[in-house]
mmCIF file of C-alpha atoms and ligand atoms in Angstrom:
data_model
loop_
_atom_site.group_PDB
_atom_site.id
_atom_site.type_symbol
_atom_site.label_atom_id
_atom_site.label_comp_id
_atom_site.label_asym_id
_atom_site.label_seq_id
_atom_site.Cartn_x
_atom_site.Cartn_y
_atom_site.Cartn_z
ATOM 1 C CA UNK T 1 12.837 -64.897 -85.213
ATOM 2 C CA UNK T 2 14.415 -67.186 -82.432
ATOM 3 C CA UNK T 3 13.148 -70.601 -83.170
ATOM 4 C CA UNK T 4 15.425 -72.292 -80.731
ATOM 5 C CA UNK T 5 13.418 -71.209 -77.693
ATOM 6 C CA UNK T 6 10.549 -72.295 -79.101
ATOM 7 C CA UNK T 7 12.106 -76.202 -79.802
ATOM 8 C CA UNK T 8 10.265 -77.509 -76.431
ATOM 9 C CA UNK T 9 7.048 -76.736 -77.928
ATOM 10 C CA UNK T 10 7.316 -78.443 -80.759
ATOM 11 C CA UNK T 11 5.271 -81.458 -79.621
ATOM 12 C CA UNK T 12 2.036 -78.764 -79.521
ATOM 13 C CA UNK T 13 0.677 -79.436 -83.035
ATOM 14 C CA UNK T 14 -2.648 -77.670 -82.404
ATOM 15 C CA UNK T 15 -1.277 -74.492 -82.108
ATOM 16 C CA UNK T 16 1.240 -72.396 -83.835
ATOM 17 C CA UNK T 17 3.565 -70.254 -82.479
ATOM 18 C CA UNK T 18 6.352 -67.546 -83.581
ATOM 19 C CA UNK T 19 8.533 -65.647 -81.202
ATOM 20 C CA UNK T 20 8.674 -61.739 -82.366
ATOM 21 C CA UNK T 21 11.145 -59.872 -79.976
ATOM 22 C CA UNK T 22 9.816 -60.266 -76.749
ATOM 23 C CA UNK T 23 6.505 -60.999 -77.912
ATOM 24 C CA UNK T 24 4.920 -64.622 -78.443
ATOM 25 C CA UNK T 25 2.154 -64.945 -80.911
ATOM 26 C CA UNK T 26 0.231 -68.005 -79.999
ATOM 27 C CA UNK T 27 -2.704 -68.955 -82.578
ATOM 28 C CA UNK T 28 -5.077 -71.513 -82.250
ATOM 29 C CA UNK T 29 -4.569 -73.711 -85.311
ATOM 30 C CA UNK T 30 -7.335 -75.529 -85.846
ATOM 31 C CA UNK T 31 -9.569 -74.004 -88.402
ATOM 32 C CA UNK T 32 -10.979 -77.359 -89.999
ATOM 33 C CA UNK T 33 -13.164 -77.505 -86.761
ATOM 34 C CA UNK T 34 -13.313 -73.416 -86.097
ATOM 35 C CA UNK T 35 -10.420 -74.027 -83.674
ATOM 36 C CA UNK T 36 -12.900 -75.957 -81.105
ATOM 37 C CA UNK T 37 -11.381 -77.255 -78.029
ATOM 38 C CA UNK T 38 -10.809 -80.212 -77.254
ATOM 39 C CA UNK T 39 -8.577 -82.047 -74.036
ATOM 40 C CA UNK T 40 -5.744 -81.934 -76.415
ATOM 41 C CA UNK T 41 -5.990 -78.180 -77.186
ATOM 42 C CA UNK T 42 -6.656 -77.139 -73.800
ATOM 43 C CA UNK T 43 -3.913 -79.215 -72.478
ATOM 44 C CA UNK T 44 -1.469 -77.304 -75.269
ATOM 45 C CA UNK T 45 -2.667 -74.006 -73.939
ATOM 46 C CA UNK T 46 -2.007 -74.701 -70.149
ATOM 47 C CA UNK T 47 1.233 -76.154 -71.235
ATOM 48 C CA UNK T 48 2.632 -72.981 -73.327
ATOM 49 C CA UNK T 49 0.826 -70.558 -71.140
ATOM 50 C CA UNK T 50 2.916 -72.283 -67.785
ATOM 51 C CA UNK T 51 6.162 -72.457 -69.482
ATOM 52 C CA UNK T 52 6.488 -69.174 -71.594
ATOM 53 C CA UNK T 53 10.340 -68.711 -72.186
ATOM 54 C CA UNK T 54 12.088 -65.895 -70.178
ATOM 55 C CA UNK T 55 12.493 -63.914 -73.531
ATOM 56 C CA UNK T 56 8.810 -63.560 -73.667
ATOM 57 C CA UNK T 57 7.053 -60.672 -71.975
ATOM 58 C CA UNK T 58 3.859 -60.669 -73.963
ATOM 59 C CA UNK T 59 1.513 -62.871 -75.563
ATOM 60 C CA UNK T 60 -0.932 -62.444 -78.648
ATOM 61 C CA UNK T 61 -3.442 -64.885 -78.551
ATOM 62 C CA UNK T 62 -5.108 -65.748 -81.988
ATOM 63 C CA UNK T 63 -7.563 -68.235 -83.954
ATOM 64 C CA UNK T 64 -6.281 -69.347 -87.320
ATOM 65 C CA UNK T 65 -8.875 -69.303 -90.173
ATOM 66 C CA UNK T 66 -11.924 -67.568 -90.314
ATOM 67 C CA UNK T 67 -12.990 -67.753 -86.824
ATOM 68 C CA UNK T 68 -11.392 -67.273 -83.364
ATOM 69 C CA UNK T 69 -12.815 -70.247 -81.327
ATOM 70 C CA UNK T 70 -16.099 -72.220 -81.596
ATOM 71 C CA UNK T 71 -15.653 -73.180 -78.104
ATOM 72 C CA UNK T 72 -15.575 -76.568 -76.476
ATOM 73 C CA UNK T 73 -15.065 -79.249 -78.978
ATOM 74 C CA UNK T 74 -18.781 -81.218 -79.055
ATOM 75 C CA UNK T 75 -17.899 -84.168 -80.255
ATOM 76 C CA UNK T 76 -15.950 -85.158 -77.094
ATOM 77 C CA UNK T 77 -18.985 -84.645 -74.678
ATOM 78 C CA UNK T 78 -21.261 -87.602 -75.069
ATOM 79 C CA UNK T 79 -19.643 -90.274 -73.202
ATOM 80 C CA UNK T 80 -18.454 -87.759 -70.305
ATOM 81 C CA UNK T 81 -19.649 -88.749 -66.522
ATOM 82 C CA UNK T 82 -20.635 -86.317 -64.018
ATOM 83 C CA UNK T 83 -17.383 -86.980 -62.333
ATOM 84 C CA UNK T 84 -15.413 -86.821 -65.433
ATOM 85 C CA UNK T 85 -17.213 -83.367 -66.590
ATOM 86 C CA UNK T 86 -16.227 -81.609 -63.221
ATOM 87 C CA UNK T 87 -12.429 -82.785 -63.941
ATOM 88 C CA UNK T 88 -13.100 -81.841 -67.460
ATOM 89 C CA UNK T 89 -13.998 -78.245 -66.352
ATOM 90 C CA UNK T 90 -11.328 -77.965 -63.724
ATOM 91 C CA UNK T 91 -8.735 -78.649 -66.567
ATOM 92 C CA UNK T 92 -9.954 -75.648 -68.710
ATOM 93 C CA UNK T 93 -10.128 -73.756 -65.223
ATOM 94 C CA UNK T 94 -6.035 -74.641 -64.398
ATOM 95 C CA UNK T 95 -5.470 -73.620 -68.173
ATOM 96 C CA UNK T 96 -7.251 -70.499 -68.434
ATOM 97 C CA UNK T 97 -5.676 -69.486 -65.114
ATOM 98 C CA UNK T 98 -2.841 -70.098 -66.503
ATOM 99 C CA UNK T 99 -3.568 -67.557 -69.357
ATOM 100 C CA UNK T 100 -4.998 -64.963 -67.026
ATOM 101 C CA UNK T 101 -2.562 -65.104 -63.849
ATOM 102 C CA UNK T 102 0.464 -66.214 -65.932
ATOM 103 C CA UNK T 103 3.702 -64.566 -65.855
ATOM 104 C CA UNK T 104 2.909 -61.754 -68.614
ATOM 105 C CA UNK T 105 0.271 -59.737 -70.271
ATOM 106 C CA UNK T 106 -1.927 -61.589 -73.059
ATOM 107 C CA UNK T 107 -3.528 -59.465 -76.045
ATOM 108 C CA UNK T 108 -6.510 -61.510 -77.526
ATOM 109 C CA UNK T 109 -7.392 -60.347 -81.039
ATOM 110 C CA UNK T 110 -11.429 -61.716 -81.656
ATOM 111 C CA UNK T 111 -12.433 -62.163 -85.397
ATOM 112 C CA UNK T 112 -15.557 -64.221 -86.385
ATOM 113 C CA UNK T 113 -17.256 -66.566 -83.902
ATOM 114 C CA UNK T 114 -15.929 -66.411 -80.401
ATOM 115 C CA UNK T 115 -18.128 -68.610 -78.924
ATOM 116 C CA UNK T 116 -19.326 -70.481 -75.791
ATOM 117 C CA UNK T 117 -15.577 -72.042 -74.458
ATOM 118 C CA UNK T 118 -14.020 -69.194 -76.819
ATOM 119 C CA UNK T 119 -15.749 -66.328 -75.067
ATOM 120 C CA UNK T 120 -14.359 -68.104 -72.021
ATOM 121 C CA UNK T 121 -10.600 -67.929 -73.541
ATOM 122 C CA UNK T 122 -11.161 -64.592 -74.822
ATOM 123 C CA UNK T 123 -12.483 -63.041 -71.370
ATOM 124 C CA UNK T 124 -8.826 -64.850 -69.637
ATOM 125 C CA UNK T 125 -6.969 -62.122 -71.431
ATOM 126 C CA UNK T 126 -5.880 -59.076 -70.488
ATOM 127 C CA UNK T 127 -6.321 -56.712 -73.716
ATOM 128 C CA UNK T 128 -9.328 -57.583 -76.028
ATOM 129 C CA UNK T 129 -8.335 -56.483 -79.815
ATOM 130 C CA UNK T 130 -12.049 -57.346 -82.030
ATOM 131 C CA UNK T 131 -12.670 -56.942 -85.459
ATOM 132 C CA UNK T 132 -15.745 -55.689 -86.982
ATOM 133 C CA UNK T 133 -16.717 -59.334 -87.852
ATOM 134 C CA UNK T 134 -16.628 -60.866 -84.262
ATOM 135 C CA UNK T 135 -19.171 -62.235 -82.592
ATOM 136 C CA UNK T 136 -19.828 -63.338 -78.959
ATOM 137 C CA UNK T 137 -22.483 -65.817 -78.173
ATOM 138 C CA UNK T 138 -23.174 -68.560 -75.363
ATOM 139 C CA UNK T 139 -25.004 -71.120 -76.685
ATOM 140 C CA UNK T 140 -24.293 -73.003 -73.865
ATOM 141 C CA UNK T 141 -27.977 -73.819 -73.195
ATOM 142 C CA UNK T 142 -28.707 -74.840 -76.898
ATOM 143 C CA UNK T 143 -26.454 -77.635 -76.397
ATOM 144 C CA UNK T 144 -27.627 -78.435 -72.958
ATOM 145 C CA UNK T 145 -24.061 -77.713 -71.235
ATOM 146 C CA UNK T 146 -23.282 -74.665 -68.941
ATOM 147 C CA UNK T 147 -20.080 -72.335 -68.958
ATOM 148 C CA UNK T 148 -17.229 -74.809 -67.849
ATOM 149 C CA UNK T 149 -14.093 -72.412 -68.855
ATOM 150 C CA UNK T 150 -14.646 -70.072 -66.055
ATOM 151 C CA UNK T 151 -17.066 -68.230 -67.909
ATOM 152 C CA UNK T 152 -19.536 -67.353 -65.282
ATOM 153 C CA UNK T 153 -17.011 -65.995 -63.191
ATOM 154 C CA UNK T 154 -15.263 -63.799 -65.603
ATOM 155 C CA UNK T 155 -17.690 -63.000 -68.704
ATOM 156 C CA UNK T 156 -20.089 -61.095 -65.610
ATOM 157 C CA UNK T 157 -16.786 -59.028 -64.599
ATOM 158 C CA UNK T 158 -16.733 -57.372 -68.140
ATOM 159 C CA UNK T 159 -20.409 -57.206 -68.763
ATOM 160 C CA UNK T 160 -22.622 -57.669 -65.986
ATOM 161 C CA UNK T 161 -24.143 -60.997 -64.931
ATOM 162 C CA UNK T 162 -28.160 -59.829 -66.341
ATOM 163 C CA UNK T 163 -26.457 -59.244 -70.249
ATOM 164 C CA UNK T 164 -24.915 -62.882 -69.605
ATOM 165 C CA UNK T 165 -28.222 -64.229 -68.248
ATOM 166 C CA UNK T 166 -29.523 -62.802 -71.686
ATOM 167 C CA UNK T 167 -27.133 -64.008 -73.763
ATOM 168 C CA UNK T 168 -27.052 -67.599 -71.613
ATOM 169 C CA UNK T 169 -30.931 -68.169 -71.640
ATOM 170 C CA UNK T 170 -31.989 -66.790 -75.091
ATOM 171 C CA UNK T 171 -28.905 -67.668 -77.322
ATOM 172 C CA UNK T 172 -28.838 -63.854 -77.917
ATOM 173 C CA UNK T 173 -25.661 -63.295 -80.120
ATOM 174 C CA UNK T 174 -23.665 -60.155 -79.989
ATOM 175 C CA UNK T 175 -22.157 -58.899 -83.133
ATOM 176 C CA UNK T 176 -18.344 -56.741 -82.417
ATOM 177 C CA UNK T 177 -20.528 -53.116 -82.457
ATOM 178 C CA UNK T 178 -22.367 -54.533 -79.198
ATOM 179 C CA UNK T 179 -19.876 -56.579 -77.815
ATOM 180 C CA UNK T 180 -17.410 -52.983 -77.956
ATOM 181 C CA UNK T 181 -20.350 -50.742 -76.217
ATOM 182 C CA UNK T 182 -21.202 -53.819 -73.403
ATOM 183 C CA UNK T 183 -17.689 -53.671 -72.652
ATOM 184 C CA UNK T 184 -16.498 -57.396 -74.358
ATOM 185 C CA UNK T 185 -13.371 -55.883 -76.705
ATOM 186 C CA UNK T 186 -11.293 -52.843 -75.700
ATOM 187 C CA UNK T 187 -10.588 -52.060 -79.213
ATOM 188 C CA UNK T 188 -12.803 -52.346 -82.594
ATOM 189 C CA UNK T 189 -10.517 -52.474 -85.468
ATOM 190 C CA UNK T 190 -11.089 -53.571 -89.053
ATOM 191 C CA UNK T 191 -10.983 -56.869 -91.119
ATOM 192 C CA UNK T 192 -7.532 -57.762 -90.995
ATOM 193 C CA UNK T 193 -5.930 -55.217 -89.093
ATOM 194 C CA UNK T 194 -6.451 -56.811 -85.485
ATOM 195 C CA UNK T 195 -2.994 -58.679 -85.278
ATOM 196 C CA UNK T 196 -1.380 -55.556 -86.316
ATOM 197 C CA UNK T 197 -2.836 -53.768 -83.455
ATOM 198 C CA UNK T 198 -2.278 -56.410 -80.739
ATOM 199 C CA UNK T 199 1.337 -56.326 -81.662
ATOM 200 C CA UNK T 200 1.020 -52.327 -81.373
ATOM 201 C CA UNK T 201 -0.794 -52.478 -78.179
ATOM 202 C CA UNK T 202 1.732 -55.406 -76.861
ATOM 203 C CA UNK T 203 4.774 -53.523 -77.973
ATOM 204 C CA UNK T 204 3.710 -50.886 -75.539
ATOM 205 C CA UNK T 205 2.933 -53.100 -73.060
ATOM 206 C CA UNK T 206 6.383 -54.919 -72.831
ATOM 207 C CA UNK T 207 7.871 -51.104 -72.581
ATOM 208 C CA UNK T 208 6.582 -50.841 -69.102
ATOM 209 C CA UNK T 209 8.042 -51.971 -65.898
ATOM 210 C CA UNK T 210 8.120 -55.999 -65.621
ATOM 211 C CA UNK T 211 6.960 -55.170 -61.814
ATOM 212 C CA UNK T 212 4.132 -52.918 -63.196
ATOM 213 C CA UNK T 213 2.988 -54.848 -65.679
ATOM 214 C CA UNK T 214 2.936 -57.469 -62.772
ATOM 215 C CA UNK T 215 0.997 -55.074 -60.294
ATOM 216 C CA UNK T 216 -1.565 -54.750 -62.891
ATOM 217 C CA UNK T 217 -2.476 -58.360 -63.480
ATOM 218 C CA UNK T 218 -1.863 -60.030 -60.282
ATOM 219 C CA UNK T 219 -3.028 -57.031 -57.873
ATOM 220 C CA UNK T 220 -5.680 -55.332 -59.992
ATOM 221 C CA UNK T 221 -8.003 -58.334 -59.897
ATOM 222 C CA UNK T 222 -7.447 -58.807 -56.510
ATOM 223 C CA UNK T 223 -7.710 -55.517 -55.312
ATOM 224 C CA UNK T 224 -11.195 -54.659 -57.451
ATOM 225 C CA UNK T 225 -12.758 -57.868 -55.085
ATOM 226 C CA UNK T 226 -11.688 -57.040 -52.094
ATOM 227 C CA UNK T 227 -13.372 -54.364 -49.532
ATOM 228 C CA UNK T 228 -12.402 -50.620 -50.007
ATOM 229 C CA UNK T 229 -10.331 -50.783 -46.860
ATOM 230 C CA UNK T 230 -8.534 -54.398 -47.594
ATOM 231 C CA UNK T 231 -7.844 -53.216 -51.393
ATOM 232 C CA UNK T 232 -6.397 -49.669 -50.588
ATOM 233 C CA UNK T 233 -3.717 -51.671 -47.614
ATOM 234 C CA UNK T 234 -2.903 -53.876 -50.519
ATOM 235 C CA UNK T 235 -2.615 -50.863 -52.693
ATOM 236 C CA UNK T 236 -0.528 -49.235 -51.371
ATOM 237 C CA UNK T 237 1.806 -52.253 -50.354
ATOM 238 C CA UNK T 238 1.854 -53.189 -53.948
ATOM 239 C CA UNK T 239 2.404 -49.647 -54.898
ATOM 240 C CA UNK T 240 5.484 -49.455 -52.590
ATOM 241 C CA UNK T 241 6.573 -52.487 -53.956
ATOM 242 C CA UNK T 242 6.759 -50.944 -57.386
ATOM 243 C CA UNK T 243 8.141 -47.841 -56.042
ATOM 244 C CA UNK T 244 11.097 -49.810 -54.795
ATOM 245 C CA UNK T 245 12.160 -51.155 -57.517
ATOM 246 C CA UNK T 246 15.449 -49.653 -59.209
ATOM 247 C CA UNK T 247 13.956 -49.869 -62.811
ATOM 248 C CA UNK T 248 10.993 -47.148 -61.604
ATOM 249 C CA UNK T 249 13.674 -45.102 -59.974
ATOM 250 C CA UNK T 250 15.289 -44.878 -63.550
ATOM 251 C CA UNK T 251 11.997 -44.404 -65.134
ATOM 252 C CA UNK T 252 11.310 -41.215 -62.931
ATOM 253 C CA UNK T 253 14.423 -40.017 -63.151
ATOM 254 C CA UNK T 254 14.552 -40.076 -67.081
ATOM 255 C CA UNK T 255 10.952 -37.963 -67.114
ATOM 256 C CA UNK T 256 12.735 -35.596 -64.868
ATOM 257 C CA UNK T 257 15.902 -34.885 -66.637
ATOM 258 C CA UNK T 258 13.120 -34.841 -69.977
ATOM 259 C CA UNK T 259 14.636 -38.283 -71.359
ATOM 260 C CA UNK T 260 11.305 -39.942 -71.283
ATOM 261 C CA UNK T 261 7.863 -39.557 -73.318
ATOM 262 C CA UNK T 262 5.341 -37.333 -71.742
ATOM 263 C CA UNK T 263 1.302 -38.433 -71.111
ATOM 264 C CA UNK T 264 -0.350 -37.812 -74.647
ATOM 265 C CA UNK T 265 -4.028 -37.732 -75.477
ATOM 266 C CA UNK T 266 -3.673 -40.383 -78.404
HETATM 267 C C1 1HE H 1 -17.142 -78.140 -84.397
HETATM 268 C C2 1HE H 1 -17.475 -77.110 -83.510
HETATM 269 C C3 1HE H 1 -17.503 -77.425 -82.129
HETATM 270 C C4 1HE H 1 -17.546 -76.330 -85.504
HETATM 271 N N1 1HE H 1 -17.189 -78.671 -81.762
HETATM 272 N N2 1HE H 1 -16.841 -79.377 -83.984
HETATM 273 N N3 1HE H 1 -19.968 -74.297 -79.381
HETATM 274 C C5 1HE H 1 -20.985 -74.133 -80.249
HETATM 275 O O1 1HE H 1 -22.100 -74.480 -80.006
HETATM 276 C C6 1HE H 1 -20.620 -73.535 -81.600
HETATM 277 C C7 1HE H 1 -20.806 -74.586 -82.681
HETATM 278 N N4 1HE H 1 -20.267 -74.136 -83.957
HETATM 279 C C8 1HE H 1 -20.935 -73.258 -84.762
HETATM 280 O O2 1HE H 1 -21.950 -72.689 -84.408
HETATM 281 C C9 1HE H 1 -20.342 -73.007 -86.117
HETATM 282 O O3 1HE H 1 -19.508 -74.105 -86.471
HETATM 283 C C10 1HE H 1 -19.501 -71.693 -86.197
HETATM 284 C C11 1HE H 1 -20.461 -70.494 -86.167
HETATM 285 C C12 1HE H 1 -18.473 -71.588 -85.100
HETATM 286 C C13 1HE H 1 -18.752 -71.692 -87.565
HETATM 287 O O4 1HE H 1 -19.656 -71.911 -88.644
HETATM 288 P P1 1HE H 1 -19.068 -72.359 -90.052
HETATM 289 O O5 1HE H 1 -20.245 -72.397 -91.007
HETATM 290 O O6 1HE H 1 -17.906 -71.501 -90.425
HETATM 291 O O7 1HE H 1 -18.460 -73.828 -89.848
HETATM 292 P P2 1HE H 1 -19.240 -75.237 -89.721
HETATM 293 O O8 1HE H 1 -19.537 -75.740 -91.118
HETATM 294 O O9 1HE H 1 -20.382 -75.170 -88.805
HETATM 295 O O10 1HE H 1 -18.140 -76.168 -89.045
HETATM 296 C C14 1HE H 1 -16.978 -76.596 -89.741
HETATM 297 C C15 1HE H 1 -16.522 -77.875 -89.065
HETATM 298 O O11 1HE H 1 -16.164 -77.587 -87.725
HETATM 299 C C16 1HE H 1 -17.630 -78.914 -88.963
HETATM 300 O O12 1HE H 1 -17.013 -80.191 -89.012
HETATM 301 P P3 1HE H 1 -16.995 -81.073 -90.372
HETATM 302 O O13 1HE H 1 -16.251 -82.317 -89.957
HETATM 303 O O14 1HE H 1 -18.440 -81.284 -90.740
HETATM 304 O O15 1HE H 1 -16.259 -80.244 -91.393
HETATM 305 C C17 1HE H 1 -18.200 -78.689 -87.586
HETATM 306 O O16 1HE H 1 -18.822 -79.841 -87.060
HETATM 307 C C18 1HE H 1 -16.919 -78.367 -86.817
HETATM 308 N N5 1HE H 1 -17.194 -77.617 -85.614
HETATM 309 N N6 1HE H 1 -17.729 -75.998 -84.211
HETATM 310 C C19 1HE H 1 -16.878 -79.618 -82.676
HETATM 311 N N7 1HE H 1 -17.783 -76.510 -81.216
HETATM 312 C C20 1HE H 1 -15.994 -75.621 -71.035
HETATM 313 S S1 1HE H 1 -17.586 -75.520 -71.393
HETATM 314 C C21 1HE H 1 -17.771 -74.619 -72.836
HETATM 315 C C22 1HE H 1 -19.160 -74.807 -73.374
HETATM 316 C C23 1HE H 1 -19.248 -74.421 -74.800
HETATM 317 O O17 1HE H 1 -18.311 -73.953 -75.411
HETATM 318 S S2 1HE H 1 -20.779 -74.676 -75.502
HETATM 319 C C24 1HE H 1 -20.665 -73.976 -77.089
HETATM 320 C C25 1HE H 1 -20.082 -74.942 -78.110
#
């Protein structure tokens, strides 16, 4: 492990992070308060997420303890103005961009609650990793608050907006079985094993083509909102792009002359 690239991040003391090859392992390290957020932790998480080192080409994002995040920290929200709460939001907005339209892929592995502002973390990544004892709930309207993380605009893209209604204006809670089948985790693992699988799933990841890897999260998104005619221009632009680039040209050229792995049903 490098821990000289990781020196400038010292100062972030609510999370903890180790540099594995290429692959950054950011956890959320505040289990005392189920890793709630506060200004300070959201700051920490636009910071890392805007500066990852050039050795990095893959994040896993974790919680520490026995949950992943309890969402926005509550004991900062009494004495917040109007004014102040839409600058509150926009910061977890700028951060969780950040996370989501960063420079590379982030695999989120979801244990135990993942909850109101955690849901909203959790639905910024790319790859979701659960284990059977996650969670997902919004209690949003329990405490009298609405999504603030960008949670209405990305929680509907993986589930619908009527489940998120549900969840929103009951307090329904979804336990990892349901949150798997409505489309909230990509994988299900067991107790223990999701970190092991992230850094499976990541490992793969930072085997593809930087450009690819970029195609998918900078175009894909865009792309899936745009009209059929507008997405399949950019398409194929983007595609070209990729095309182009000498390390595809190697890639191609290594399947042909049978250097390279072939598709595989596992
Ligand atoms: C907290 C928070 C928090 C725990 N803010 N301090 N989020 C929520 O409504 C979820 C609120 N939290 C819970 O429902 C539970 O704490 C959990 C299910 C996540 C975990 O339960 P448990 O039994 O393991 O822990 P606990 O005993 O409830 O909490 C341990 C400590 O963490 C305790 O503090 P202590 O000083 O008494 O030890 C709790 O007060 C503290 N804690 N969660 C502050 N969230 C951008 S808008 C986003 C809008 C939202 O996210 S709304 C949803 C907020």
């Amino acid at each position: 492990m490098d821990t000289t690239v990781l020196s400038s991040f010292s100062a972030l003391d609510l999370l903890r992070i180790e540099l594995s090859g290429s692959i950054l392992h950011v956890r959320l390290n505040r289990p005392e308060k189920r890793n709630a957020v506060s200004d300070r932790l959201i700051a920490q998480i636009h910071d890392i997420f805007s500066r990852l080192p050039d050795a990095v080409q893959a994040v896993v994002l974790s919680g520490e303890g026995e949950h992943f995040c309890a969402g926005l920290d509550l004991s900062a929200l009494s004495e917040r103005s109007v004014a102040e709460g839409i600058l509150h939001s926009r910061s977890w907005h700028a951060a969780f961009e950040q996370v989501q339209f960063g420079r590379v892929p982030v695999v989120a592995v979801l244990h135990g609650a993942v909850v109101g502002g955690g849901l909203e973390l959790a639905s910024a990544a790319h790859v979701r990793v659960a284990e059977t004892t996650a969670f997902y709930a919004l209690p949003e309207g329990q405490r009298g608050v609405f999504t603030g993380g960008g949670g209405s605009s990305r929680v509907p893209r993986l589930i619908g907006f009527s489940r998120m209604t549900d969840m929103l204006l009951t307090g329904r809670a979804l336990d990892a079985q349901e949150g798997q089948q409505a489309g909230l985790s990509h994988y299900l693992v067991e107790p223990g094993m999701g970190l092991s699988k992230a850094f499976e799933l990541a490992n793969k990841i930072v085997s593809n083509a930087p450009l690819s890897n970029f195609a998918v999260m900078h175009a894909l998104p865009r792309i899936a909102e745009m009209s059929q005619s507008q997405g399949l221009f950019v398409e194929a632009l983007m595609a070209a792009i990729a095309q182009g680039d000498p390390d595809a040209k190697q890639r191609m050229r290594a399947f042909l002359d049978g250097r390279a792995d072939k598709a595989s049903r596992s």
